[in-house]
Amino acid sequence: MKIALIQSDLFWENPSKNRENFDSKISKIDSEVKLIVLPEMFSTGFTMNASAVAETMDGETILWMKAVAKQKNTAITGSLVITESGKLYNRMLFVFPSGEIQFYNKRHLFTLAGEDQFYTAGTEKVIVEYLDWKICLQVCYDLRFPVFARNTENYDLILYVANWPKVRTNAWDALLKARAIENLSYAIGVNRIGLDANNYEHIGHSQAVDFLGNYILEPQEIEGVFVVDLDKNKMLETRAKLDFLSDQDAFEIKL
């Protein structure tokens, strides 16, 4: 499956400008791409001004995602601020070409930035099934919690969208490789670049790692669209040969 990773600077709390920016990049993506991945809070940047920028599930950004998915005949995913039933979520949307939507609410809220004071944590791990791929949806800080990501569902790809700052880039690189290796799964991380309104610098390092920890796409530090091609059969052959997942510990997660 061909996947496009879009690494970009973000316009602070300006959904219309961000949609316009991503439109210009998406327009150049060819028809062989079957999934487009945007960063965390791609319409606003990682803001704690949640109530001011929140959209509904019928809001303009989701309508835009549906239009992109239909026009390009591809799925599109990324997170944004959603308000629902009086609560605010950092919600990762997965929009199918048909317009169907599945979503994952970020489980691990970044307390260092006060995210837990404004957003409601998710309670469910979400595995999306798309084109015979099982894709685990994760957001930024989730990367630091391997138990939640443990591959007990035999997913094929674990996907992280982020606003991960430069100061902790080494952790981002190391943990993405770790998640791929320990789960015998492809791992993709899509991060933003640029300086946000809180003066945090981001250098991206969007990347794709195979099931043995080898780079398919090495960490990138420039704005751009990066296309990778993942081979599910090759991964399944490796799992059958090594079969590490059969030896993993059994446990239950209490949320």
Coordinates of C-alpha atoms in Angstrom, one line a residue:
M1 CA 0.0 0.0 0.0
K2 CA 1.3 3.4 -0.9
I3 CA 1.0 6.0 1.9
A4 CA 1.7 9.7 1.7
L5 CA 3.2 11.4 4.8
I6 CA 2.7 15.2 4.8
Q7 CA 5.1 17.1 6.9
S8 CA 4.3 20.8 7.1
D9 CA 4.4 23.9 9.2
L10 CA 1.0 24.8 10.7
F11 CA -0.8 28.1 10.8
W12 CA -1.7 28.7 14.5
E13 CA -5.4 28.3 15.3
N14 CA -6.3 29.0 11.6
P15 CA -8.2 26.0 10.2
S16 CA -9.0 27.7 6.8
K17 CA -5.3 28.5 6.1
N18 CA -4.2 25.1 7.1
R19 CA -6.8 23.4 4.9
E20 CA -5.7 25.6 2.0
N21 CA -2.0 24.7 2.7
F22 CA -2.7 21.0 2.7
D23 CA -4.9 21.3 -0.3
S24 CA -2.0 22.5 -2.3
K25 CA 0.2 19.6 -1.2
I26 CA -2.5 17.0 -1.6
S27 CA -3.3 18.1 -5.2
K28 CA 0.1 16.8 -6.3
I29 CA -0.4 13.3 -4.9
D30 CA -0.9 10.7 -7.5
S31 CA -3.8 8.2 -7.7
E32 CA -1.6 5.2 -6.5
V33 CA -1.5 6.6 -3.0
K34 CA -4.2 5.0 -0.9
L35 CA -3.7 6.8 2.5
I36 CA -2.8 10.4 3.3
V37 CA -1.5 11.1 6.7
L38 CA -1.5 14.6 8.3
P39 CA 0.0 15.7 11.7
E40 CA -1.7 16.0 15.1
M41 CA -4.1 18.9 15.3
F42 CA -3.3 19.7 11.7
S43 CA -5.9 22.4 11.5
T44 CA -4.8 24.5 14.5
G45 CA -1.5 23.4 15.9
F46 CA -1.2 21.9 19.4
T47 CA -3.3 24.4 21.2
M48 CA -4.8 24.4 24.7
N49 CA -7.4 27.1 23.5
A50 CA -9.6 24.1 22.8
S51 CA -13.1 25.6 23.2
A52 CA -12.3 28.5 20.8
V53 CA -11.1 26.2 17.9
A54 CA -13.2 23.1 18.4
E55 CA -15.2 21.8 15.6
T56 CA -18.1 19.3 15.5
M57 CA -18.2 16.1 13.5
D58 CA -20.2 18.0 10.9
G59 CA -17.7 20.9 10.9
E60 CA -15.8 22.4 8.0
T61 CA -12.6 20.4 8.5
I62 CA -14.3 17.1 8.5
L63 CA -16.3 18.0 5.5
W64 CA -13.0 19.0 3.8
M65 CA -11.5 15.6 4.7
K66 CA -14.5 13.8 3.2
A67 CA -14.2 15.9 0.0
V68 CA -10.5 15.1 -0.3
A69 CA -11.1 11.4 0.3
K70 CA -13.8 11.3 -2.4
Q71 CA -11.9 13.4 -4.9
K72 CA -8.6 11.5 -4.5
N73 CA -10.2 8.1 -3.9
T74 CA -8.0 7.6 -0.9
A75 CA -8.3 7.5 2.9
I76 CA -7.1 10.5 4.9
T77 CA -6.2 10.7 8.5
G78 CA -5.0 13.2 11.1
S79 CA -6.2 14.7 14.4
L80 CA -8.1 17.8 15.2
V81 CA -10.0 19.4 18.1
I82 CA -13.5 18.0 18.3
T83 CA -16.4 19.0 20.6
E84 CA -19.0 16.4 21.4
S85 CA -21.6 16.1 24.2
G86 CA -20.0 18.9 26.1
K87 CA -16.5 17.4 26.0
L88 CA -13.4 18.3 24.0
Y89 CA -11.2 15.7 22.4
N90 CA -7.9 15.5 20.5
R91 CA -9.5 13.1 18.0
M92 CA -7.7 11.3 15.2
L93 CA -10.1 10.9 12.3
F94 CA -9.8 8.2 9.6
V95 CA -11.9 9.1 6.6
F96 CA -12.5 6.4 4.0
P97 CA -13.0 7.2 0.3
S98 CA -16.7 6.4 0.8
G99 CA -17.0 9.2 3.4
E100 CA -17.3 6.7 6.3
I101 CA -15.4 7.8 9.4
Q102 CA -13.8 6.0 12.2
F103 CA -12.0 7.8 15.0
Y104 CA -9.7 7.4 18.0
N105 CA -9.7 9.8 20.9
K106 CA -6.1 10.4 22.2
R107 CA -5.7 8.2 25.3
H108 CA -2.6 9.7 26.8
L109 CA -3.0 13.4 27.3
F110 CA 0.2 15.4 27.6
T111 CA 0.1 16.6 31.2
L112 CA 3.3 18.6 30.8
A113 CA 1.5 21.0 28.6
G114 CA -1.8 20.8 30.5
E115 CA -3.6 18.9 27.8
D116 CA -5.4 16.9 30.5
Q117 CA -7.0 20.1 31.8
F118 CA -8.8 20.9 28.6
Y119 CA -9.4 17.6 26.8
T120 CA -11.1 14.3 27.7
A121 CA -8.9 11.2 27.4
G122 CA -10.0 8.4 25.1
T123 CA -10.9 5.0 26.6
E124 CA -10.6 2.7 23.6
K125 CA -7.8 1.4 21.4
V126 CA -8.9 1.6 17.8
I127 CA -7.9 -0.6 14.9
V128 CA -9.1 0.4 11.5
E129 CA -9.5 -2.2 8.7
Y130 CA -8.8 -0.7 5.3
L131 CA -7.8 -2.4 2.0
D132 CA -7.0 -5.6 3.9
W133 CA -4.8 -3.7 6.3
K134 CA -5.3 -3.5 10.1
I135 CA -4.1 -0.1 11.2
C136 CA -3.7 1.0 14.8
L137 CA -4.4 4.7 15.4
Q138 CA -2.2 6.6 17.9
V139 CA -1.5 10.2 18.7
C140 CA 1.8 11.8 19.8
Y141 CA 2.3 11.2 23.5
D142 CA 0.8 7.7 23.1
L143 CA 4.2 6.8 21.7
R144 CA 5.7 6.7 25.2
F145 CA 3.3 3.9 26.4
P146 CA 4.1 0.5 24.9
V147 CA 1.6 -1.5 26.8
F148 CA -1.3 0.4 25.2
A149 CA 0.2 -0.2 21.8
R150 CA 1.0 -3.9 22.3
N151 CA 0.0 -5.8 19.2
T152 CA -2.5 -8.2 20.6
E153 CA -4.8 -7.7 17.6
N154 CA -2.3 -8.7 14.9
Y155 CA -2.4 -5.2 13.4
D156 CA -0.2 -4.6 10.4
L157 CA 0.7 -0.9 10.8
I158 CA 0.8 1.4 13.8
L159 CA 0.4 5.0 12.9
Y160 CA 1.4 8.0 15.0
V161 CA 0.5 11.6 14.2
A162 CA 2.2 14.3 16.3
N163 CA 3.3 17.8 17.3
W164 CA 6.6 16.4 18.8
P165 CA 9.1 19.2 19.6
K166 CA 12.7 19.3 18.6
V167 CA 14.0 19.0 22.1
R168 CA 12.8 15.5 22.4
T169 CA 13.5 14.3 18.9
N170 CA 15.8 11.5 20.0
A171 CA 13.0 9.9 22.0
W172 CA 10.7 10.1 18.9
D173 CA 13.2 8.3 16.7
A174 CA 14.0 5.7 19.3
L175 CA 10.4 4.9 20.3
L176 CA 9.1 4.6 16.8
K177 CA 11.7 2.0 16.0
A178 CA 10.9 0.2 19.3
R179 CA 7.2 0.1 18.5
A180 CA 7.9 -1.4 15.1
I181 CA 10.4 -4.0 16.4
E182 CA 8.4 -5.2 19.5
N183 CA 5.2 -5.4 17.6
L184 CA 6.6 -6.9 14.4
S185 CA 4.6 -4.2 12.6
Y186 CA 5.2 -1.3 10.3
A187 CA 5.4 2.0 12.1
I188 CA 4.8 5.4 10.6
G189 CA 5.2 8.7 12.5
V190 CA 4.0 12.0 10.9
N191 CA 5.1 15.2 12.7
R192 CA 4.9 18.9 12.0
I193 CA 7.8 21.3 11.4
G194 CA 8.2 25.0 12.3
L195 CA 7.8 27.2 15.4
D196 CA 4.5 27.3 17.1
A197 CA 2.9 30.1 19.1
N198 CA 4.5 28.9 22.3
N199 CA 7.9 29.1 20.7
Y200 CA 8.4 25.4 20.6
E201 CA 10.5 24.3 17.6
H202 CA 9.6 21.2 15.6
I203 CA 11.9 19.6 13.0
G204 CA 9.6 16.9 11.9
H205 CA 11.4 13.6 11.6
S206 CA 8.4 12.1 9.9
Q207 CA 9.5 8.5 9.0
A208 CA 8.5 5.0 8.2
V209 CA 10.0 1.9 9.8
D210 CA 9.6 -1.7 8.9
F211 CA 8.7 -4.6 11.2
L212 CA 12.4 -5.3 11.9
G213 CA 13.3 -1.7 12.7
N214 CA 14.8 -0.7 9.3
Y215 CA 14.0 2.6 7.8
I216 CA 11.8 2.6 4.7
L217 CA 11.8 6.4 5.0
E218 CA 14.5 8.0 7.1
P219 CA 13.6 10.9 9.4
Q220 CA 12.8 14.0 7.3
E221 CA 13.5 17.6 8.4
I222 CA 12.0 19.5 5.5
E223 CA 8.5 20.4 4.5
G224 CA 7.2 18.0 1.9
V225 CA 5.1 15.0 0.9
F226 CA 6.9 11.7 1.3
V227 CA 5.4 8.5 -0.3
V228 CA 6.2 5.1 1.0
D229 CA 5.1 1.7 -0.3
L230 CA 4.5 -1.0 2.4
D231 CA 4.5 -4.7 1.5
K232 CA 2.1 -6.6 3.8
N233 CA 3.1 -10.1 2.4
K234 CA 6.7 -9.5 3.3
M235 CA 5.7 -8.6 6.8
L236 CA 3.5 -11.7 7.2
E237 CA 6.3 -13.9 5.9
T238 CA 8.6 -12.5 8.5
R239 CA 6.0 -13.0 11.3
A240 CA 5.5 -16.6 10.2
K241 CA 9.3 -17.2 10.3
L242 CA 10.1 -15.4 13.5
D243 CA 6.7 -15.7 15.4
F244 CA 7.9 -13.5 18.3
L245 CA 4.3 -12.3 18.9
S246 CA 3.2 -15.8 20.0
D247 CA 5.6 -15.5 23.0
Q248 CA 4.3 -12.2 24.3
D249 CA 2.9 -11.9 27.8
A250 CA -0.8 -12.0 28.4
F251 CA -2.3 -9.1 30.2
E252 CA -5.4 -6.9 30.4
I253 CA -5.4 -3.1 30.3
K254 CA -7.6 -1.3 32.8
L255 CA -8.6 2.1 31.4

